[in-house]
């Protein structure tokens, strides 16, 4: 799971002005980033020193504060190109709780992440300024109020020109995040990896929980529905036409069974064409992966994606105009290995 987040970071941090690849001699040259290549780096990235996660060659992994990749903590997004943000909320879950502990555990395990990715050539921290903004101070006794608090914090992050890289938290949190992002960018495209579509209308009379965020986003016009793809969908349902709502809105629904035993590189080529150059958001629910690989989640479903397919999805987003991303539904109590 941490490797997925690292790949998201490595590609997502290129969002302000391109990713970079090492070439012989130790020099770096730009390659196509997640965002429109014509967008310039912000003045924050082009001026002044950039933060570097400490190397375990010089600082033991058990040393330091528990921030994402041991990056510096920062109170505000000013001066940053991208930032990790925790949203420790799980009162929107319908099955097993525990995702409130996700951001903390992700940060704990992130000491294993290094600054360069030899497979992709990404060295984001050489060119972009990134920090950890800590957690949104959610209200664990009131889901509506928590969404208000999340939206308010993300409005400040987005207004500062900082790309939010979110550590969840249950999938409810994506709704207020997209509210803030759409205020600046308008309706966005969506690459949504999940076992579930999360487009239910309500449950137990409530219209807000982790099964409804994208229904609420459609209701409020936050998504460019012709540029939404949902990958890894599977599991039993209460009806036989469970995909009808998503498809009726124009979403592309890619079932997990259509991904079995194959590379997703061709699929992601089609997704890049579908998304074009306009802003998109990536939302990765960890239960998109088969629970054999990622048991630490609240609503596991068998026969899911493999880690290599997940990497193909994230790497396949290279060149897209990503304005934010999240990793959600990480519930550490159900993964005793700590992975």
CSV table of C-alpha atoms in Angstrom, one decimal:
chain,number,residue,atom,x,y,z
A,1,UNK,CA,0.0,0.0,0.0
A,2,UNK,CA,2.8,2.4,0.8
A,3,UNK,CA,4.4,1.7,-2.6
A,4,UNK,CA,1.2,2.8,-4.2
A,5,UNK,CA,1.2,6.0,-2.3
A,6,UNK,CA,4.9,6.5,-3.2
A,7,UNK,CA,4.1,6.1,-6.9
A,8,UNK,CA,1.2,8.6,-6.6
A,9,UNK,CA,3.6,11.0,-4.9
A,10,UNK,CA,6.3,10.5,-7.4
A,11,UNK,CA,4.0,11.2,-10.3
A,12,UNK,CA,1.7,13.6,-8.5
A,13,UNK,CA,4.5,15.9,-7.5
A,14,UNK,CA,5.2,16.5,-11.1
A,15,UNK,CA,1.8,18.1,-11.3
A,16,UNK,CA,3.1,21.6,-11.1
A,17,UNK,CA,5.5,21.3,-14.0
A,18,UNK,CA,6.5,17.9,-15.1
A,19,UNK,CA,8.3,14.8,-13.7
A,20,UNK,CA,12.0,14.3,-14.0
A,21,UNK,CA,14.2,11.4,-15.0
A,22,UNK,CA,17.8,10.8,-14.1
A,23,UNK,CA,20.2,10.3,-17.0
A,24,UNK,CA,23.8,9.1,-17.0
A,25,UNK,CA,26.2,11.3,-15.1
A,26,UNK,CA,23.7,12.0,-12.4
A,27,UNK,CA,22.0,14.9,-14.2
A,28,UNK,CA,18.2,15.1,-14.4
A,29,UNK,CA,16.0,16.0,-17.4
A,30,UNK,CA,12.3,16.6,-17.4
A,31,UNK,CA,9.8,14.1,-18.7
A,32,UNK,CA,6.0,14.5,-19.1
A,33,UNK,CA,4.4,15.1,-15.8
A,34,UNK,CA,0.9,14.5,-14.5
A,35,UNK,CA,-0.3,17.9,-15.4
A,36,UNK,CA,-0.4,20.0,-18.6
A,37,UNK,CA,3.2,20.3,-19.6
A,38,UNK,CA,2.7,24.0,-20.4
A,39,UNK,CA,2.0,24.8,-16.7
A,40,UNK,CA,5.0,26.3,-15.1
A,41,UNK,CA,6.4,25.4,-11.7
A,42,UNK,CA,5.0,27.7,-9.0
A,43,UNK,CA,7.3,30.4,-7.7
A,44,UNK,CA,7.6,28.4,-4.5
A,45,UNK,CA,9.3,25.5,-6.3
A,46,UNK,CA,11.5,27.7,-8.5
A,47,UNK,CA,12.8,29.8,-5.6
A,48,UNK,CA,14.5,28.7,-2.4
A,49,UNK,CA,15.5,25.4,-1.0
A,50,UNK,CA,13.3,22.3,-1.3
A,51,UNK,CA,12.6,19.7,1.4
A,52,UNK,CA,14.4,16.4,1.2
A,53,UNK,CA,13.3,13.3,3.2
A,54,UNK,CA,16.4,12.2,5.2
A,55,UNK,CA,18.3,9.2,3.9
A,56,UNK,CA,18.6,6.1,6.2
A,57,UNK,CA,22.3,6.2,5.3
A,58,UNK,CA,22.6,9.2,7.6
A,59,UNK,CA,19.5,9.2,9.9
A,60,UNK,CA,18.2,6.0,11.3
A,61,UNK,CA,14.6,5.2,10.3
A,62,UNK,CA,13.5,5.1,13.9
A,63,UNK,CA,14.7,8.7,14.4
A,64,UNK,CA,12.6,11.8,13.9
A,65,UNK,CA,8.9,12.9,14.1
A,66,UNK,CA,6.3,10.6,12.5
A,67,UNK,CA,5.6,12.7,9.4
A,68,UNK,CA,5.1,11.3,5.8
A,69,UNK,CA,8.5,10.2,4.6
A,70,UNK,CA,9.9,12.2,7.5
A,71,UNK,CA,9.4,15.4,5.6
A,72,UNK,CA,9.2,18.6,7.6
A,73,UNK,CA,5.8,19.5,9.2
A,74,UNK,CA,4.3,22.8,8.1
A,75,UNK,CA,1.3,24.6,9.5
A,76,UNK,CA,0.1,26.2,6.3
A,77,UNK,CA,0.3,25.3,2.6
A,78,UNK,CA,2.0,28.6,1.6
A,79,UNK,CA,5.2,28.1,-0.3
A,80,UNK,CA,4.5,24.4,-1.2
A,81,UNK,CA,3.9,22.8,-4.5
A,82,UNK,CA,2.3,19.7,-2.9
A,83,UNK,CA,1.5,18.5,0.6
A,84,UNK,CA,0.5,15.3,2.4
A,85,UNK,CA,-2.6,15.8,4.4
A,86,UNK,CA,-4.2,13.3,6.8
A,87,UNK,CA,-7.9,12.9,7.3
A,88,UNK,CA,-8.4,10.5,10.2
A,89,UNK,CA,-12.2,9.9,9.8
A,90,UNK,CA,-14.1,6.6,9.8
A,91,UNK,CA,-17.5,7.4,11.1
A,92,UNK,CA,-18.9,7.1,7.6
A,93,UNK,CA,-18.1,3.4,7.4
A,94,UNK,CA,-20.8,0.8,6.9
A,95,UNK,CA,-18.8,-2.3,8.1
A,96,UNK,CA,-15.5,-2.4,10.0
A,97,UNK,CA,-14.2,0.9,11.4
A,98,UNK,CA,-10.5,1.7,11.9
A,99,UNK,CA,-9.6,4.0,9.0
A,100,UNK,CA,-9.2,6.8,11.4
A,101,UNK,CA,-5.9,5.2,12.2
A,102,UNK,CA,-4.9,5.1,8.5
A,103,UNK,CA,-3.0,8.4,8.2
A,104,UNK,CA,-0.9,7.6,11.3
A,105,UNK,CA,0.0,4.1,10.2
A,106,UNK,CA,0.8,5.3,6.6
A,107,UNK,CA,3.2,7.8,8.0
A,108,UNK,CA,4.8,5.2,10.3
A,109,UNK,CA,5.4,2.8,7.4
A,110,UNK,CA,6.6,5.6,5.1
A,111,UNK,CA,10.1,5.6,6.6
A,112,UNK,CA,10.8,2.8,4.0
A,113,UNK,CA,10.1,5.2,1.1
A,114,UNK,CA,13.1,6.8,-0.6
A,115,UNK,CA,13.5,9.9,-2.7
A,116,UNK,CA,14.1,8.3,-6.2
A,117,UNK,CA,12.2,5.7,-8.1
A,118,UNK,CA,14.6,3.8,-10.4
A,119,UNK,CA,11.8,2.1,-12.3
A,120,UNK,CA,10.1,5.4,-13.4
A,121,UNK,CA,13.0,7.8,-13.1
A,122,UNK,CA,11.0,10.1,-10.8
A,123,UNK,CA,13.0,12.3,-8.4
A,124,UNK,CA,10.3,14.7,-7.4
A,125,UNK,CA,12.0,16.2,-4.3
A,126,UNK,CA,14.8,17.7,-6.4
A,127,UNK,CA,12.4,20.0,-8.1
A,128,UNK,CA,9.3,20.5,-5.9
A,129,UNK,CA,8.8,21.7,-2.4
A,130,UNK,CA,6.7,19.2,-0.4
A,131,UNK,CA,5.8,19.0,3.3
A,132,UNK,CA,3.4,17.3,5.7
A,133,UNK,CA,0.5,19.5,6.8
A,134,UNK,CA,-0.6,17.2,9.5
A,135,UNK,CA,-4.3,16.2,9.9
A,136,UNK,CA,-7.6,17.8,9.5
A,137,UNK,CA,-9.1,18.3,13.0
A,138,UNK,CA,-12.3,16.2,12.2
A,139,UNK,CA,-15.3,15.9,14.5
A,140,UNK,CA,-15.6,12.2,15.2
A,141,UNK,CA,-19.1,12.7,16.6
A,142,UNK,CA,-20.6,14.5,13.6
A,143,UNK,CA,-20.1,13.4,10.0
A,144,UNK,CA,-21.7,16.6,8.5
A,145,UNK,CA,-19.5,18.8,10.6
A,146,UNK,CA,-16.4,16.8,9.7
A,147,UNK,CA,-17.2,17.3,6.0
A,148,UNK,CA,-17.4,21.0,6.7
A,149,UNK,CA,-14.1,21.0,8.4
A,150,UNK,CA,-12.4,19.0,5.6
A,151,UNK,CA,-13.8,21.3,2.9
A,152,UNK,CA,-12.6,24.4,4.8
A,153,UNK,CA,-9.1,23.2,5.2
A,154,UNK,CA,-8.8,22.0,1.6
A,155,UNK,CA,-10.2,25.3,0.3
A,156,UNK,CA,-7.1,26.9,1.9
A,157,UNK,CA,-4.7,24.3,0.5
A,158,UNK,CA,-6.1,24.6,-3.1
A,159,UNK,CA,-6.2,28.4,-2.9
A,160,UNK,CA,-2.5,28.4,-2.1
A,161,UNK,CA,-1.7,26.6,-5.3
A,162,UNK,CA,-0.7,23.4,-3.4
A,163,UNK,CA,-1.7,20.0,-4.7
A,164,UNK,CA,-3.2,17.9,-1.8
A,165,UNK,CA,-2.0,14.3,-1.4
A,166,UNK,CA,-4.5,12.8,1.0
A,167,UNK,CA,-4.1,10.0,3.5
A,168,UNK,CA,-7.5,8.6,4.6
A,169,UNK,CA,-9.8,8.0,6.3
A,170,UNK,CA,-12.9,6.4,4.9
A,171,UNK,CA,-14.2,7.3,1.4
A,172,UNK,CA,-16.6,9.9,2.7
A,173,UNK,CA,-13.7,12.3,2.8
A,174,UNK,CA,-13.4,12.5,-1.0
A,175,UNK,CA,-16.7,14.4,-1.3
A,176,UNK,CA,-15.7,17.5,0.7
A,177,UNK,CA,-12.2,17.4,-0.9
A,178,UNK,CA,-13.8,17.5,-4.4
A,179,UNK,CA,-16.1,20.3,-3.3
A,180,UNK,CA,-13.0,22.4,-2.5
A,181,UNK,CA,-11.1,21.3,-5.7
A,182,UNK,CA,-14.1,22.0,-7.9
A,183,UNK,CA,-14.4,25.6,-6.6
A,184,UNK,CA,-11.0,26.3,-8.2
A,185,UNK,CA,-10.9,23.9,-11.2
A,186,UNK,CA,-14.6,23.4,-12.0
A,187,UNK,CA,-15.9,19.9,-12.7
A,188,UNK,CA,-13.0,17.5,-12.7
A,189,UNK,CA,-12.3,14.1,-14.3
A,190,UNK,CA,-11.9,11.1,-11.9
A,191,UNK,CA,-9.8,8.0,-11.9
A,192,UNK,CA,-11.4,5.9,-9.2
A,193,UNK,CA,-9.9,2.6,-8.1
A,194,UNK,CA,-12.2,0.6,-5.8
A,195,UNK,CA,-14.1,-2.6,-5.3
A,196,UNK,CA,-17.3,-0.5,-4.9
A,197,UNK,CA,-18.7,2.3,-7.0
A,198,UNK,CA,-19.7,4.4,-4.0
A,199,UNK,CA,-22.7,5.9,-5.9
A,200,UNK,CA,-25.5,4.8,-3.5
A,201,UNK,CA,-28.1,7.4,-2.7
A,202,UNK,CA,-28.6,6.7,0.9
A,203,UNK,CA,-28.5,4.1,3.7
A,204,UNK,CA,-30.5,4.0,6.9
A,205,UNK,CA,-32.1,7.2,5.7
A,206,UNK,CA,-28.7,9.0,5.5
A,207,UNK,CA,-27.4,10.5,2.3
A,208,UNK,CA,-23.8,10.9,3.5
A,209,UNK,CA,-21.6,8.0,4.2
A,210,UNK,CA,-18.7,6.2,2.5
A,211,UNK,CA,-21.0,4.5,0.0
A,212,UNK,CA,-22.4,7.8,-1.4
A,213,UNK,CA,-19.5,10.3,-2.1
A,214,UNK,CA,-19.6,10.2,-5.9
A,215,UNK,CA,-23.5,10.3,-6.0
A,216,UNK,CA,-23.2,13.5,-4.0
A,217,UNK,CA,-20.5,14.8,-6.3
A,218,UNK,CA,-22.7,14.2,-9.3
A,219,UNK,CA,-25.6,15.9,-7.6
A,220,UNK,CA,-23.5,19.0,-7.1
A,221,UNK,CA,-21.9,19.0,-10.5
A,222,UNK,CA,-18.4,18.4,-9.1
A,223,UNK,CA,-17.5,15.8,-11.7
A,224,UNK,CA,-17.1,15.9,-15.5
A,225,UNK,CA,-19.0,12.7,-15.8
A,226,UNK,CA,-17.8,11.9,-19.3
A,227,UNK,CA,-14.3,11.8,-17.8
A,228,UNK,CA,-14.9,9.4,-14.9
A,229,UNK,CA,-13.5,5.8,-14.9
A,230,UNK,CA,-14.1,3.3,-12.1
A,231,UNK,CA,-11.7,0.4,-12.0
A,232,UNK,CA,-11.7,-2.8,-10.1
A,233,UNK,CA,-15.5,-2.9,-9.3
A,234,UNK,CA,-16.7,-6.3,-8.0
A,235,UNK,CA,-18.7,-8.1,-5.3
A,236,UNK,CA,-22.2,-9.1,-4.6
A,237,UNK,CA,-25.1,-6.6,-4.8
A,238,UNK,CA,-28.7,-6.1,-3.9
A,239,UNK,CA,-29.8,-5.9,-7.6
A,240,UNK,CA,-28.6,-7.2,-10.9
A,241,UNK,CA,-28.4,-3.7,-12.5
A,242,UNK,CA,-26.0,-2.3,-9.9
A,243,UNK,CA,-23.9,-0.6,-12.5
A,244,UNK,CA,-26.8,1.2,-14.1
A,245,UNK,CA,-26.5,4.5,-12.2
A,246,UNK,CA,-22.8,5.0,-13.0
A,247,UNK,CA,-23.2,4.1,-16.6
A,248,UNK,CA,-26.3,6.3,-17.0
A,249,UNK,CA,-24.2,9.3,-15.8
A,250,UNK,CA,-21.5,8.5,-18.5
A,251,UNK,CA,-19.0,6.9,-16.2
A,252,UNK,CA,-16.8,4.1,-17.6
A,253,UNK,CA,-17.1,1.1,-15.2
A,254,UNK,CA,-14.3,-1.5,-15.5
A,255,UNK,CA,-15.1,-4.6,-13.6
A,256,UNK,CA,-12.4,-6.5,-11.7
A,257,UNK,CA,-13.2,-9.7,-13.8
A,258,UNK,CA,-12.3,-7.7,-16.9
A,259,UNK,CA,-8.9,-7.1,-15.4
A,260,UNK,CA,-8.1,-10.6,-14.3
A,261,UNK,CA,-4.8,-12.1,-15.6
A,262,UNK,CA,-3.9,-9.2,-17.8
A,263,UNK,CA,-1.9,-6.1,-18.0
A,264,UNK,CA,-3.8,-2.8,-17.5
A,265,UNK,CA,-1.4,-0.8,-19.7
A,266,UNK,CA,-3.7,-0.9,-22.7
A,267,UNK,CA,-6.6,0.2,-20.5
A,268,UNK,CA,-4.7,3.2,-19.1
A,269,UNK,CA,-3.8,4.3,-22.7
A,270,UNK,CA,-7.5,4.5,-23.3
A,271,UNK,CA,-8.0,6.3,-20.0
A,272,UNK,CA,-5.4,9.0,-20.8
A,273,UNK,CA,-7.2,9.7,-24.1
A,274,UNK,CA,-10.6,9.9,-22.2
A,275,UNK,CA,-9.2,12.3,-19.6
A,276,UNK,CA,-7.4,14.6,-22.0
A,277,UNK,CA,-5.6,17.7,-20.7
A,278,UNK,CA,-8.2,19.0,-18.3
A,279,UNK,CA,-8.0,18.6,-14.5
A,280,UNK,CA,-8.5,15.2,-12.9
A,281,UNK,CA,-8.5,13.7,-9.4
A,282,UNK,CA,-7.3,10.2,-8.5
A,283,UNK,CA,-9.1,8.4,-5.7
A,284,UNK,CA,-7.6,5.1,-4.7
A,285,UNK,CA,-9.6,2.9,-2.2
A,286,UNK,CA,-7.2,0.3,-0.9
A,287,UNK,CA,-10.0,-2.3,-1.1
A,288,UNK,CA,-9.5,-2.1,-4.9
A,289,UNK,CA,-6.7,-4.5,-4.2
A,290,UNK,CA,-7.4,-8.1,-3.5
A,291,UNK,CA,-7.4,-8.7,0.3
A,292,UNK,CA,-4.7,-11.3,-0.1
A,293,UNK,CA,-2.4,-8.3,-0.7
A,294,UNK,CA,-4.2,-5.6,1.4
A,295,UNK,CA,-6.3,-7.0,4.2
A,296,UNK,CA,-6.2,-3.8,6.2
A,297,UNK,CA,-9.6,-2.4,5.1
A,298,UNK,CA,-13.1,-2.3,6.3
A,299,UNK,CA,-15.0,-3.8,3.3
A,300,UNK,CA,-12.8,-6.4,1.7
A,301,UNK,CA,-13.9,-8.2,-1.5
A,302,UNK,CA,-12.2,-11.2,-3.0
A,303,UNK,CA,-10.8,-11.4,-6.6
A,304,UNK,CA,-9.5,-7.9,-6.7
A,305,UNK,CA,-6.6,-6.2,-8.4
A,306,UNK,CA,-3.0,-7.1,-7.9
A,307,UNK,CA,-0.3,-4.7,-6.7
A,308,UNK,CA,1.3,-4.8,-10.2
A,309,UNK,CA,-2.0,-3.8,-11.8
A,310,UNK,CA,-2.3,-1.0,-9.2
A,311,UNK,CA,1.1,0.3,-10.2
A,312,UNK,CA,0.1,0.1,-13.9
A,313,UNK,CA,-2.9,2.3,-13.1
A,314,UNK,CA,-0.9,4.9,-11.2
A,315,UNK,CA,1.9,5.0,-13.7
A,316,UNK,CA,-0.6,5.1,-16.5
A,317,UNK,CA,-1.7,8.5,-15.2
A,318,UNK,CA,1.5,10.0,-16.3
A,319,UNK,CA,0.8,13.0,-18.5
A,320,UNK,CA,-2.5,13.8,-17.0
A,321,UNK,CA,-3.5,17.1,-15.3
A,322,UNK,CA,-3.8,15.7,-11.8
A,323,UNK,CA,-4.9,18.3,-9.2
A,324,UNK,CA,-5.2,16.1,-6.2
A,325,UNK,CA,-5.3,12.5,-5.1
A,326,UNK,CA,-6.2,10.3,-2.1
A,327,UNK,CA,-5.6,6.9,-0.7
A,328,UNK,CA,-8.6,5.9,1.5
A,329,UNK,CA,-10.1,3.1,3.6
A,330,UNK,CA,-6.7,2.0,5.0
A,331,UNK,CA,-7.7,0.3,8.3
A,332,UNK,CA,-4.6,-0.8,10.2
A,333,UNK,CA,-6.3,-3.0,12.8
A,334,UNK,CA,-7.1,-5.6,10.1
A,335,UNK,CA,-3.5,-5.9,8.8
A,336,UNK,CA,-1.4,-7.4,11.6
A,337,UNK,CA,1.7,-7.3,9.4
A,338,UNK,CA,1.7,-3.5,9.4
A,339,UNK,CA,2.1,-3.4,5.6
